[in-house]
CSV table of C-alpha atoms and ligand atoms in Angstrom, one decimal:
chain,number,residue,atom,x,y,z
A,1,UNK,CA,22.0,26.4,-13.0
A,2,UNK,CA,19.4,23.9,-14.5
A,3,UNK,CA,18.1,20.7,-13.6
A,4,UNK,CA,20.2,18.3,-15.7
A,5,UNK,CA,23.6,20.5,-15.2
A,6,UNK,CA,23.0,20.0,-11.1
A,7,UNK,CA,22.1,16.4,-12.2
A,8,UNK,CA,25.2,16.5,-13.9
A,9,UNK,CA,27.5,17.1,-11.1
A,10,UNK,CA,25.8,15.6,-8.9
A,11,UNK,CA,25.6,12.1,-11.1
A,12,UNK,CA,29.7,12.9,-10.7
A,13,UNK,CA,29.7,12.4,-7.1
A,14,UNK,CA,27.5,8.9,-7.3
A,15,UNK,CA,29.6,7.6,-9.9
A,16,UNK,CA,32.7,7.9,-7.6
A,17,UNK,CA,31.2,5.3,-6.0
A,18,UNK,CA,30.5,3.0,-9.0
A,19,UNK,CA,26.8,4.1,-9.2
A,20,UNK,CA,25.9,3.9,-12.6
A,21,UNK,CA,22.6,7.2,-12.2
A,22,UNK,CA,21.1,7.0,-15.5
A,23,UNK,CA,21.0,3.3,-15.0
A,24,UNK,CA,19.3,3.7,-11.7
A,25,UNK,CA,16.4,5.7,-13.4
A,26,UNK,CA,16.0,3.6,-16.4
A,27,UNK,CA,15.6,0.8,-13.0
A,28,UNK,CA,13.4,3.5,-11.0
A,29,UNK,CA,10.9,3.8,-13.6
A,30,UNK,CA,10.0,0.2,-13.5
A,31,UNK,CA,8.8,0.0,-10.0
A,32,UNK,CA,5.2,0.4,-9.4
A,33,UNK,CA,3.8,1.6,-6.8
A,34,UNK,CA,0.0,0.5,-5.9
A,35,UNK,CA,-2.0,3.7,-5.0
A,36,UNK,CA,-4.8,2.9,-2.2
A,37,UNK,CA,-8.1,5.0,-3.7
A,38,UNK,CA,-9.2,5.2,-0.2
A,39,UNK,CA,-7.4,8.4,0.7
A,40,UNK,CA,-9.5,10.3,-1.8
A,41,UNK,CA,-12.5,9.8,-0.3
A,42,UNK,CA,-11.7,9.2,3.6
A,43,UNK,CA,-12.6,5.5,3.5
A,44,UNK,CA,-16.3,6.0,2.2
A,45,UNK,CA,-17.2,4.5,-0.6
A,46,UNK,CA,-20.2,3.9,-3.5
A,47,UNK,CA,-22.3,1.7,-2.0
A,48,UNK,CA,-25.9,2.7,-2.5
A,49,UNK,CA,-26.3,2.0,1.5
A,50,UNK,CA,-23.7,3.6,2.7
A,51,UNK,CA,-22.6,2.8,6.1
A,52,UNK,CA,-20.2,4.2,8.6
A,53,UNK,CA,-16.6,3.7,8.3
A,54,UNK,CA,-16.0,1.5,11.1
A,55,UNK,CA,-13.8,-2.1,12.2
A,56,UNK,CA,-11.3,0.1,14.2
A,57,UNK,CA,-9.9,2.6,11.9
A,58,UNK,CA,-10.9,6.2,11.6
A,59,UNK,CA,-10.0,9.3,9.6
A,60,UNK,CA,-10.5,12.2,11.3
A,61,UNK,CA,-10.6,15.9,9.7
A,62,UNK,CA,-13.4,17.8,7.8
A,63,UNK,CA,-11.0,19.3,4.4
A,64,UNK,CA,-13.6,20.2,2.0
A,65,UNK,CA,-13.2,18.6,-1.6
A,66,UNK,CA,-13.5,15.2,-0.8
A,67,UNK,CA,-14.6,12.8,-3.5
A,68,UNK,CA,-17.8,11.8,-3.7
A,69,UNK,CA,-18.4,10.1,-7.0
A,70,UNK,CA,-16.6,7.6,-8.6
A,71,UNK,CA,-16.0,10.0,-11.7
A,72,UNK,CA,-14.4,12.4,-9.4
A,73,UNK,CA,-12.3,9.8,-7.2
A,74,UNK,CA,-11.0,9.0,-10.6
A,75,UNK,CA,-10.4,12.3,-11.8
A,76,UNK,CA,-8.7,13.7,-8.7
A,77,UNK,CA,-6.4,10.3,-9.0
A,78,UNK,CA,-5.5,11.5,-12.5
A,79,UNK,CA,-4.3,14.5,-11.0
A,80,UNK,CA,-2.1,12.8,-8.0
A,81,UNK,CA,-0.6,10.5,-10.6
A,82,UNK,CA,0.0,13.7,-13.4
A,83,UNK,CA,2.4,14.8,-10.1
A,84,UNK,CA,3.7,11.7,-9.2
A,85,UNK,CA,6.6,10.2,-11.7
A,86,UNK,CA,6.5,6.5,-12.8
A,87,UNK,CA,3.7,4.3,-14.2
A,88,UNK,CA,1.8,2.9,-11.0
A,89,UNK,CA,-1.1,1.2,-10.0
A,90,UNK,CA,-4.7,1.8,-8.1
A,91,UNK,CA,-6.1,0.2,-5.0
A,92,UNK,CA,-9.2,-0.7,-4.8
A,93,UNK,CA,-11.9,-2.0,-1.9
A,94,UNK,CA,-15.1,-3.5,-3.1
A,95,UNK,CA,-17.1,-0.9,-1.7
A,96,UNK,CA,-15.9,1.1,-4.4
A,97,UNK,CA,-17.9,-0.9,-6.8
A,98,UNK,CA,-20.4,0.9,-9.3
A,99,UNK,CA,-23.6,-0.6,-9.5
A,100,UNK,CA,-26.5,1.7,-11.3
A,101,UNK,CA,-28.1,3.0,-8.3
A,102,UNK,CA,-29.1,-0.7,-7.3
A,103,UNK,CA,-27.7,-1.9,-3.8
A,104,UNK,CA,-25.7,-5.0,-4.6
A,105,UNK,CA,-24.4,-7.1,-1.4
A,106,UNK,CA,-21.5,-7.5,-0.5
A,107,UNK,CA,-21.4,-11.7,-1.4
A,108,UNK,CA,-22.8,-10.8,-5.0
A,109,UNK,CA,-20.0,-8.7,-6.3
A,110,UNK,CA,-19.1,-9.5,-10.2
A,111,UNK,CA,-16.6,-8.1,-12.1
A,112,UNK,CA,-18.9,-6.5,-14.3
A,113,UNK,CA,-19.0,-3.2,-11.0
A,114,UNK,CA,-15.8,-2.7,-11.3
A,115,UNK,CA,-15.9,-2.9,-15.3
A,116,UNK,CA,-15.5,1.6,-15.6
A,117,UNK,CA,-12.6,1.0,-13.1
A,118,UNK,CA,-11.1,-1.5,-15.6
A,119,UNK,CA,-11.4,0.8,-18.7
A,120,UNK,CA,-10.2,3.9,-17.0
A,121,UNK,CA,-6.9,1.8,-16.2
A,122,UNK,CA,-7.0,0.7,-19.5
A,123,UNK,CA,-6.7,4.2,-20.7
A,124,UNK,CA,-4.5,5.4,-18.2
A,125,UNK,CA,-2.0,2.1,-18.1
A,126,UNK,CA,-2.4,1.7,-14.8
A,127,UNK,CA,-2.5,-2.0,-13.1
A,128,UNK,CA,-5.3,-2.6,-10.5
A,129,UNK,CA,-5.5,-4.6,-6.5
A,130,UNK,CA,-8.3,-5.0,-4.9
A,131,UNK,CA,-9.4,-5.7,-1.3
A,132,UNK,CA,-12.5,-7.5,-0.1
A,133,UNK,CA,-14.4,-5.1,2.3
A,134,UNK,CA,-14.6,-6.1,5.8
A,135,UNK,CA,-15.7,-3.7,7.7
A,136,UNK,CA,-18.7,-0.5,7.6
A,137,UNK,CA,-20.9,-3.3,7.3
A,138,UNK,CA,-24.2,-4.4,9.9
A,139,UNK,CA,-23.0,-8.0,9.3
A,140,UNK,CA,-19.4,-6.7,11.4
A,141,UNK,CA,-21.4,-4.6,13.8
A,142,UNK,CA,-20.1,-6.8,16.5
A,143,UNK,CA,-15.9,-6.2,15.1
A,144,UNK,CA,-16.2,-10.0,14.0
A,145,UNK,CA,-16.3,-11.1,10.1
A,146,UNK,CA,-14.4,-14.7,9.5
A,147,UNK,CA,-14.0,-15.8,12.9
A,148,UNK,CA,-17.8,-15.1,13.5
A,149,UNK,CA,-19.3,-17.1,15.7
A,150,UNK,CA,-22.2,-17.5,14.0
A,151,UNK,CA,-21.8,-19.7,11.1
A,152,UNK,CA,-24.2,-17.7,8.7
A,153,UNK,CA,-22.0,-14.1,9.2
A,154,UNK,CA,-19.0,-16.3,8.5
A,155,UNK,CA,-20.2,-17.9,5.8
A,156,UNK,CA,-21.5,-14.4,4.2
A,157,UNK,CA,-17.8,-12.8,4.5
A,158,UNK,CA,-16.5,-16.1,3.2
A,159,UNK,CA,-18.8,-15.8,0.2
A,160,UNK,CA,-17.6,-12.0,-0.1
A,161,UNK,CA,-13.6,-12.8,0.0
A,162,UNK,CA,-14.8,-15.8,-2.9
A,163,UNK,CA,-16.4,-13.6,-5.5
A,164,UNK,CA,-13.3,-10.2,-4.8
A,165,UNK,CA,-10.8,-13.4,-5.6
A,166,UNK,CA,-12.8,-13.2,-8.6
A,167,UNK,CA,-12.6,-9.7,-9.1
A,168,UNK,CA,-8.7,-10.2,-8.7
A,169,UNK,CA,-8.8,-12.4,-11.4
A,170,UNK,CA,-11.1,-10.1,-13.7
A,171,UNK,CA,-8.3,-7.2,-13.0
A,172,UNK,CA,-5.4,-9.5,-13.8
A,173,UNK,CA,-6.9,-10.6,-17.2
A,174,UNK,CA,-7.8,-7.6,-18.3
A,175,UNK,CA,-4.6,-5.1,-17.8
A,176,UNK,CA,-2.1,-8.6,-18.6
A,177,UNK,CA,-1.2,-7.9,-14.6
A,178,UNK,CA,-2.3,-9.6,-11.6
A,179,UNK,CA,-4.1,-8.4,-8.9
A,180,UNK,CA,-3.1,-8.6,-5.5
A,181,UNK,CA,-6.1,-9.2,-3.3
A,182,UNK,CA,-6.2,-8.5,-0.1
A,183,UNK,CA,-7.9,-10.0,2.9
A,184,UNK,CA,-7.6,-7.6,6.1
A,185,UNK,CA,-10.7,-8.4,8.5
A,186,UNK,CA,-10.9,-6.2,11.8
A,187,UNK,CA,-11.8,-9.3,14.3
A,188,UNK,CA,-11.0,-9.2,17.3
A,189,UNK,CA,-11.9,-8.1,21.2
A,190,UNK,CA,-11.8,-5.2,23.3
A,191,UNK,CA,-11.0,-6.8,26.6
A,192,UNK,CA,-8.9,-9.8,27.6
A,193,UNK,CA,-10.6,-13.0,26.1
A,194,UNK,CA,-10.9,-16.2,27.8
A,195,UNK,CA,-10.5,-18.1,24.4
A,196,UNK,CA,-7.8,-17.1,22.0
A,197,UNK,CA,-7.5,-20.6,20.2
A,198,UNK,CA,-11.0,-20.6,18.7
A,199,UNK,CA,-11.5,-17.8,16.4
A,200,UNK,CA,-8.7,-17.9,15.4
A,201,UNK,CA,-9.2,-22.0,14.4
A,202,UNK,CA,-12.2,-20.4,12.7
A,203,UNK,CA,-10.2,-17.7,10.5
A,204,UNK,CA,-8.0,-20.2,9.5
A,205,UNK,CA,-11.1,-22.3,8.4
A,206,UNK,CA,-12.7,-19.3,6.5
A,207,UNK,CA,-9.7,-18.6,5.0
A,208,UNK,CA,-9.5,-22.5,3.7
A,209,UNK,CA,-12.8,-22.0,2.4
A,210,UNK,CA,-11.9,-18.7,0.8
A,211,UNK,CA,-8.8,-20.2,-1.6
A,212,UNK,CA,-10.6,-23.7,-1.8
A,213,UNK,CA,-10.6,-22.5,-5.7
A,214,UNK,CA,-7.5,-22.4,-7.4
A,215,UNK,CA,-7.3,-19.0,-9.1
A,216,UNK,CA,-3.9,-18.8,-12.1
A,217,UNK,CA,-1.5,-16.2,-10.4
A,218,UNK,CA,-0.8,-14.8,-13.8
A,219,UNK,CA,-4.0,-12.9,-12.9
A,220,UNK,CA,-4.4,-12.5,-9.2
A,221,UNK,CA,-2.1,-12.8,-5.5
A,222,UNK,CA,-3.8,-13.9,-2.9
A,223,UNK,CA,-2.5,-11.7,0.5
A,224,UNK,CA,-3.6,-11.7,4.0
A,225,UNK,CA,-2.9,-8.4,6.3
A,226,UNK,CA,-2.7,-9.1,10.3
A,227,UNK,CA,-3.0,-5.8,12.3
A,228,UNK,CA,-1.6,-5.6,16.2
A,229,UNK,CA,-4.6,-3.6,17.1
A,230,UNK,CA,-7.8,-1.6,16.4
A,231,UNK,CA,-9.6,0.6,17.9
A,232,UNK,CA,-12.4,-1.8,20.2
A,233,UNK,CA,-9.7,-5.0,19.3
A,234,UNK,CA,-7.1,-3.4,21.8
A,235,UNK,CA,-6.8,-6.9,23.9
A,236,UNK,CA,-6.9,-9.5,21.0
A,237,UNK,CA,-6.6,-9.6,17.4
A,238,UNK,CA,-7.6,-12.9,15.8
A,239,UNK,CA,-5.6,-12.2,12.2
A,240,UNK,CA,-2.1,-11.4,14.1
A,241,UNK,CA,1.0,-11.2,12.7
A,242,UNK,CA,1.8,-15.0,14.2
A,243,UNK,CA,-1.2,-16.3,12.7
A,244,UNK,CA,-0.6,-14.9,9.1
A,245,UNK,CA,2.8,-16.0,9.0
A,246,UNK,CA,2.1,-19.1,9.8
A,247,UNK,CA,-0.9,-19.6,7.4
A,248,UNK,CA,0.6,-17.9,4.7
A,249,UNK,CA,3.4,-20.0,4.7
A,250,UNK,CA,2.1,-23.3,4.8
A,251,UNK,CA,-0.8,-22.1,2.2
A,252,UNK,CA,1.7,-20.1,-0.1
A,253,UNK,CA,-0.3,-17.0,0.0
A,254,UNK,CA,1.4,-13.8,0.5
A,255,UNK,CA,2.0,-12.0,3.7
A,256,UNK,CA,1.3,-8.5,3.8
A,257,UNK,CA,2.7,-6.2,6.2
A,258,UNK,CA,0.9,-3.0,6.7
A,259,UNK,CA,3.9,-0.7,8.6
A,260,UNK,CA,1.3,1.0,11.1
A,261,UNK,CA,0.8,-2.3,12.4
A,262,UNK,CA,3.3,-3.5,14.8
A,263,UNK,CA,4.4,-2.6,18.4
A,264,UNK,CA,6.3,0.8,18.1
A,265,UNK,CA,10.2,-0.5,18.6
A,266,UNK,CA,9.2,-3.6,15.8
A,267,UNK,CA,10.2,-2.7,11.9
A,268,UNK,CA,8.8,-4.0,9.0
A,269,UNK,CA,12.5,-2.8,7.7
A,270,UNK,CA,14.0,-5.6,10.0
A,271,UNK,CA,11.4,-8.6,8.7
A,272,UNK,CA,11.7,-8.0,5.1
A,273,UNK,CA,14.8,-10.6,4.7
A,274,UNK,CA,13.8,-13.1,7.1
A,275,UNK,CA,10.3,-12.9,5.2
A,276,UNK,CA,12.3,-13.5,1.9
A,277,UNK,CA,14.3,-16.3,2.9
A,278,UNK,CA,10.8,-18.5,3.3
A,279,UNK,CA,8.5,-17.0,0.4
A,280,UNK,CA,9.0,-15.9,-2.9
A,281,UNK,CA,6.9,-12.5,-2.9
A,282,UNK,CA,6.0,-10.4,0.0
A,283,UNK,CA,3.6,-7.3,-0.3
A,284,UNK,CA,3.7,-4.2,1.9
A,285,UNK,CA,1.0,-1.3,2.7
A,286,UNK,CA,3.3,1.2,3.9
A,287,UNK,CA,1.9,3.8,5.8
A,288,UNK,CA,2.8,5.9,9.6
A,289,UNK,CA,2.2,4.7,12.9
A,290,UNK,CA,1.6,7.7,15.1
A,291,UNK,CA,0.5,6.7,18.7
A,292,UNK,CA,-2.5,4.6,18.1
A,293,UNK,CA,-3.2,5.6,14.5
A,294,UNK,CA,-1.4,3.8,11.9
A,295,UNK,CA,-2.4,5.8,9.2
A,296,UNK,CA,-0.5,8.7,8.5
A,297,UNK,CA,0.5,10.5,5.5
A,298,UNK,CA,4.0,8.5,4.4
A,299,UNK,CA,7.1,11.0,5.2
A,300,UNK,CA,10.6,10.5,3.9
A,301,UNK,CA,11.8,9.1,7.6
A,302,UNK,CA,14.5,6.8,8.5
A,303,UNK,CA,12.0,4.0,8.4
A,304,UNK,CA,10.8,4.7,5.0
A,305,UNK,CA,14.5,4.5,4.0
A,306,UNK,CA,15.5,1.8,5.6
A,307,UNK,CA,12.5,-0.4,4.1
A,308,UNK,CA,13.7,0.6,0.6
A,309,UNK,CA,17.4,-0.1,1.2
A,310,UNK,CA,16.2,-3.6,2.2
A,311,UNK,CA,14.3,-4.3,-0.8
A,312,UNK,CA,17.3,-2.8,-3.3
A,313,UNK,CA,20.3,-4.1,-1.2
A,314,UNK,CA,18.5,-7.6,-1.4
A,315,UNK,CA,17.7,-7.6,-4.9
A,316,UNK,CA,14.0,-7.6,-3.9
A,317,UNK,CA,12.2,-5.5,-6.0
A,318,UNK,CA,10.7,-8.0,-8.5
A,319,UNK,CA,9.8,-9.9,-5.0
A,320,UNK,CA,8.2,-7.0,-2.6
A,321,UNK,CA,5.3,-5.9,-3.6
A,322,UNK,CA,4.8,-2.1,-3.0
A,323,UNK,CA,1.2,-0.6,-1.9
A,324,UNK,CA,0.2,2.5,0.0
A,325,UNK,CA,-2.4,3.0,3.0
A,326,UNK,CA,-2.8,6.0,4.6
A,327,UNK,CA,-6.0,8.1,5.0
A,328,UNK,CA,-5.9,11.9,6.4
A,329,UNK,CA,-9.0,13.7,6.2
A,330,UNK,CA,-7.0,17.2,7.4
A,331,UNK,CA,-5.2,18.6,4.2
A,332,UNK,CA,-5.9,18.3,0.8
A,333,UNK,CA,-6.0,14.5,-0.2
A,334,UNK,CA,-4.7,15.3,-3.6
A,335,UNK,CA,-1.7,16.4,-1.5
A,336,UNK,CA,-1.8,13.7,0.7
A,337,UNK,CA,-1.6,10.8,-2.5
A,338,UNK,CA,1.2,13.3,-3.7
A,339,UNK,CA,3.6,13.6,-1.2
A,340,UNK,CA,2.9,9.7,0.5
A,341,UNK,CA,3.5,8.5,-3.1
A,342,UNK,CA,6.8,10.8,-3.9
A,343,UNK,CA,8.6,10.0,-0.8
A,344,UNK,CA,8.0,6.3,-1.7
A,345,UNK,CA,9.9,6.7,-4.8
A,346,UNK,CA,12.3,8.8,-3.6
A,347,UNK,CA,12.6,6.7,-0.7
A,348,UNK,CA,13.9,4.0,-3.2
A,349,UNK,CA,15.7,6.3,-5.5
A,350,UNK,CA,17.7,7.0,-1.9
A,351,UNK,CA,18.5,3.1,-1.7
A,352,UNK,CA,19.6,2.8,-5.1
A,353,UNK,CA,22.1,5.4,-5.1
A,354,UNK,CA,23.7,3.8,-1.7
A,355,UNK,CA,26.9,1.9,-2.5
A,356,UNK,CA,25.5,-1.1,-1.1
A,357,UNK,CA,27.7,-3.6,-2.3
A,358,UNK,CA,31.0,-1.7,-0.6
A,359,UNK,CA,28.3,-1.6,2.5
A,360,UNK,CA,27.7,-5.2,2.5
A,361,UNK,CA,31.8,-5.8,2.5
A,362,UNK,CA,32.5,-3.5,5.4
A,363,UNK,CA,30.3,-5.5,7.2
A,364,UNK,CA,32.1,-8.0,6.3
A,365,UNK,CA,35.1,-7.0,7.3
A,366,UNK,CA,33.6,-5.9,10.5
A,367,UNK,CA,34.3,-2.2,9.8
A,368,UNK,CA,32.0,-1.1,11.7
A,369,UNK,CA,33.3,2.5,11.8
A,370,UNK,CA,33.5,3.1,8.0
A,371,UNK,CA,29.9,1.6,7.7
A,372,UNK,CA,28.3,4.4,9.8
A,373,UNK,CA,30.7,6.7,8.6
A,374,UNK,CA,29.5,6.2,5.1
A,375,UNK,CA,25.4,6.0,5.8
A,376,UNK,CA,25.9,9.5,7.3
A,377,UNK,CA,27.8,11.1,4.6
A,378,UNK,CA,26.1,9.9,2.3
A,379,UNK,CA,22.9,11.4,4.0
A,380,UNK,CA,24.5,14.7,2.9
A,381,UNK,CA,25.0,13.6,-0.9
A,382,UNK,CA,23.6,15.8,-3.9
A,383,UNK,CA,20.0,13.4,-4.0
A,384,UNK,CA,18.0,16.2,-4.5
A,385,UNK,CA,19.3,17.1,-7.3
A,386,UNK,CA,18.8,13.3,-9.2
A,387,UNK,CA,15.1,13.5,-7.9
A,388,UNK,CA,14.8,16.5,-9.3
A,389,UNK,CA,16.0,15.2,-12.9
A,390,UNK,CA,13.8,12.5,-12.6
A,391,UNK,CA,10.8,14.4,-12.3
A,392,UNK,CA,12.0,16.4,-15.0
A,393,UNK,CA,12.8,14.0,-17.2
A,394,UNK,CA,9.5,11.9,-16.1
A,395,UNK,CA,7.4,14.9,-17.2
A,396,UNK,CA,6.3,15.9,-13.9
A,397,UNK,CA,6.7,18.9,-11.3
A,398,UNK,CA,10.0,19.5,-10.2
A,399,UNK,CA,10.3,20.6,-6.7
A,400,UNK,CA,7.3,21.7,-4.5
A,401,UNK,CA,5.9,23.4,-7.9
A,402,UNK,CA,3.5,20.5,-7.6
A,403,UNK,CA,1.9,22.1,-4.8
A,404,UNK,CA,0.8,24.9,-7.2
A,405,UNK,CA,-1.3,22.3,-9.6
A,406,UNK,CA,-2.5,21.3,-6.3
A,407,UNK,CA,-3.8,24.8,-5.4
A,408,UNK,CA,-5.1,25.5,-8.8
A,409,UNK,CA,-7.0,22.0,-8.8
A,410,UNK,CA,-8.2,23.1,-5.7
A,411,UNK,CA,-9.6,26.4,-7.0
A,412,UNK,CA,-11.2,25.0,-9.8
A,413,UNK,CA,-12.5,21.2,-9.0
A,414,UNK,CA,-12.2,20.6,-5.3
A,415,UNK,CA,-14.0,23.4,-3.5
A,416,UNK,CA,-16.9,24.1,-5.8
A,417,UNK,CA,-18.2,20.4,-4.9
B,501,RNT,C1,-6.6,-1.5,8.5
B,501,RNT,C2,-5.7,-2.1,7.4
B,501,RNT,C3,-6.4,-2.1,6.1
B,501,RNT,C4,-7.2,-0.8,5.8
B,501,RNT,C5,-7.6,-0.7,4.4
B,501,RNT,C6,-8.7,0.3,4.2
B,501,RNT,O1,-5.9,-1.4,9.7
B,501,RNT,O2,-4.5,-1.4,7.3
B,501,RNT,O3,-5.4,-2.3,5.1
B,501,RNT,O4,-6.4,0.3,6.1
B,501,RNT,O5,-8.0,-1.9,3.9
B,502,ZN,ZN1,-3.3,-1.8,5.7
């Protein structure tokens, strides 16, 4: 049987519920997804001094191929996204910025660095985001950036956060839309701290500093990321969850909530509406806690589904903006954007074709039987089959075939560099 006649009776079974299919791809299609360019290249970066990756993340793994150049970050992103169905976006940090072979700090970034970045999106329709760059740096040495002590370190990352806004804006005005920039900053301590009040007083005066200039949102979103813990910050995190929150609601910035960074029974699934009732947008970098790592490669798990069914059952997909961040250094990274990126689409292709309305009543009605009785059947529903449509209709692989483009890419590109 083909593609489209398994669509076909599959699409039967949805419709029995009152799921218009072709109606949820034409919706599907829209969504765009912000691919982080950091997994192609294990975290590293163009900066003519390169530094080690450090404010307490790590990749670990030695797969050979990694990227190296911008031209070949680029080019193995055209193939991830040539497997991948939709029209998405790229992430980008500043340290990916392209400067000629001359070291440019980090507080005199322009636009103009990230102008082969703009036209390659140009070509490709892709939107970009960006993210000030925090971390592998001597000036965070110590794990502290914006809540520095020392005024001069503070004021150098405040200066940095300043001209990426700008950067934001650049992005936003040149692909007609904005750029959702990023502040994550590793701060925080090891051991217990005697004075938990002050840095983060600091960080919240940084930040002021930071968005003293009013950028149009047309072109760029400002968001600020808090983290639980790092590796070194195990005791104390200045940018918590708490402290976002807080600032981002008072400052109307946008929250973002990375999912490898809360305690291991807390969801980002369950905060998604409560976020929603006090903010307009929301922004997500979803990724895999495992242990202490937050960064796996993103799997098609219960959480995964259970984020999407929250932004489709609430109507929240013009309002949640979706990003990825993930970095695994032990398979193929093409692979790795592939599959992290798929099961994000399918994970809201799942929520979409969930009768969520007839959910909503049972609820309601306090049914409480039919309501699990229906999320596990309809576990068992033909949804491979509609996925597999989709990527046959969006022009991509079908299937694991994808894996064979991979393999070939491999071949030819990734292990002669
Ligand atoms: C780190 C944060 C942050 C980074 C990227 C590289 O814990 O999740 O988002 O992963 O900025
Ligand atoms: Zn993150």
């Amino acid at each position: 049987m083909s593609v489209k006649e398994n669509y076909e009776l599959a699409k039967k079974q949805y419709e029995k519920w009152g799921i218009d299919v072709d109606s949820v791809l034409e919706k599907l299609k829209q969504v765009p997804i912000s691919m982080h360019c950091w997994q192609g290249d294990d975290v590293t970066g163009f900066e003519v001094n390169q530094r080690e990756l450090s404010g307490g993340i790590d990749v670990t793994g030695n797969y050979p191929g990694k990227a190296t150049t911008p031209e070949q970050l680029r080019s193995d992103l055209e193939k991830a996204f040539s497997l991948i169905p939709g029209k998405h976006r790229v992430n980008l940090h500043a340290i990916y910025a392209e400067t000629d072979g001359v070291a440019v700090e980090r507080d005199e970034l322009e636009p103009k660095h990230f102008e082969k970045w703009v036209n390659w999106a140009k070509e490709h329709g892709l939107g970009l985001d960006f993210n000030p760059t925090l971390f592998s740096h001597e000036k965070a040495a110590d794990g502290l950036t914006l809540s520095h002590p020392d005024e001069e370190i503070r004021n150098f990352w405040i200066e940095h956060c300043k001209v990426s806004r700008k950067i934001g804006e650049y992005f936003g005005k040149e692909l007609g839309t904005p750029s959702l920039t990023n502040v994550w900053i590793p701060d925080g301590y090891k051991d217990i701290p005697s004075d938990r009040f002050t840095p983060r007083q600091r960080l919240k005066d940084s930040l002021d500093k930071i968005f003293t200039e009013e950028i149009d949102e047309k072109y760029n979103l400002d968001a600020v990321e808090s983290k639980v813990f790092g590796i070194g910050s195990e005791s104390y995190v200045v940018g918590s969850h708490e402290f976002y929150l807080g600032y981002a609601l008072k400052n109307d910035k946008i929250c973002l909530l990375d999912t490898g960074h809360y305690h291991p029974t807390e969801t980002v699934s369950n905060k998604i509406s409560s976020m929603l009732l006090y903010s307009d947008k929301l922004a997500l970098h979803v990724s895999r806690p495992v242990r202490w790592d937050s960064d796996h490669v993103v799997i098609l798990d219960d959480e995964l589904r259970e984020i999407a069914l929250e932004i489709v059952r609430n109507d929240a997909l013009d309002k949640v903006i979706i990003g990825l961040d993930f970095f695994d250094a032990s398979i193929n990274r093409v692979a790795a954007w592939t599959i992290g990126t798929r099961n994000m689409i399918k994970a809201l292709l799942y929520a979409m074709l969930t009768p969520n309305e007839h959910l909503k009543q049972l609820q309601e009605e306090e049914n409480f039987t039919e309501r699990l009785a229906l999320f596990e059947e309809f576990k068992t529903y033909p949804f491979g089959a509609i996925w597999d449509y989709y990527c046959e209709k969006m022009g991509v692989p079908v299937k694991e075939s994808w894996l064979e483009e991979v393999k070939k890419y491999e071949q030819e590109v990734l292990l002669k560099r």
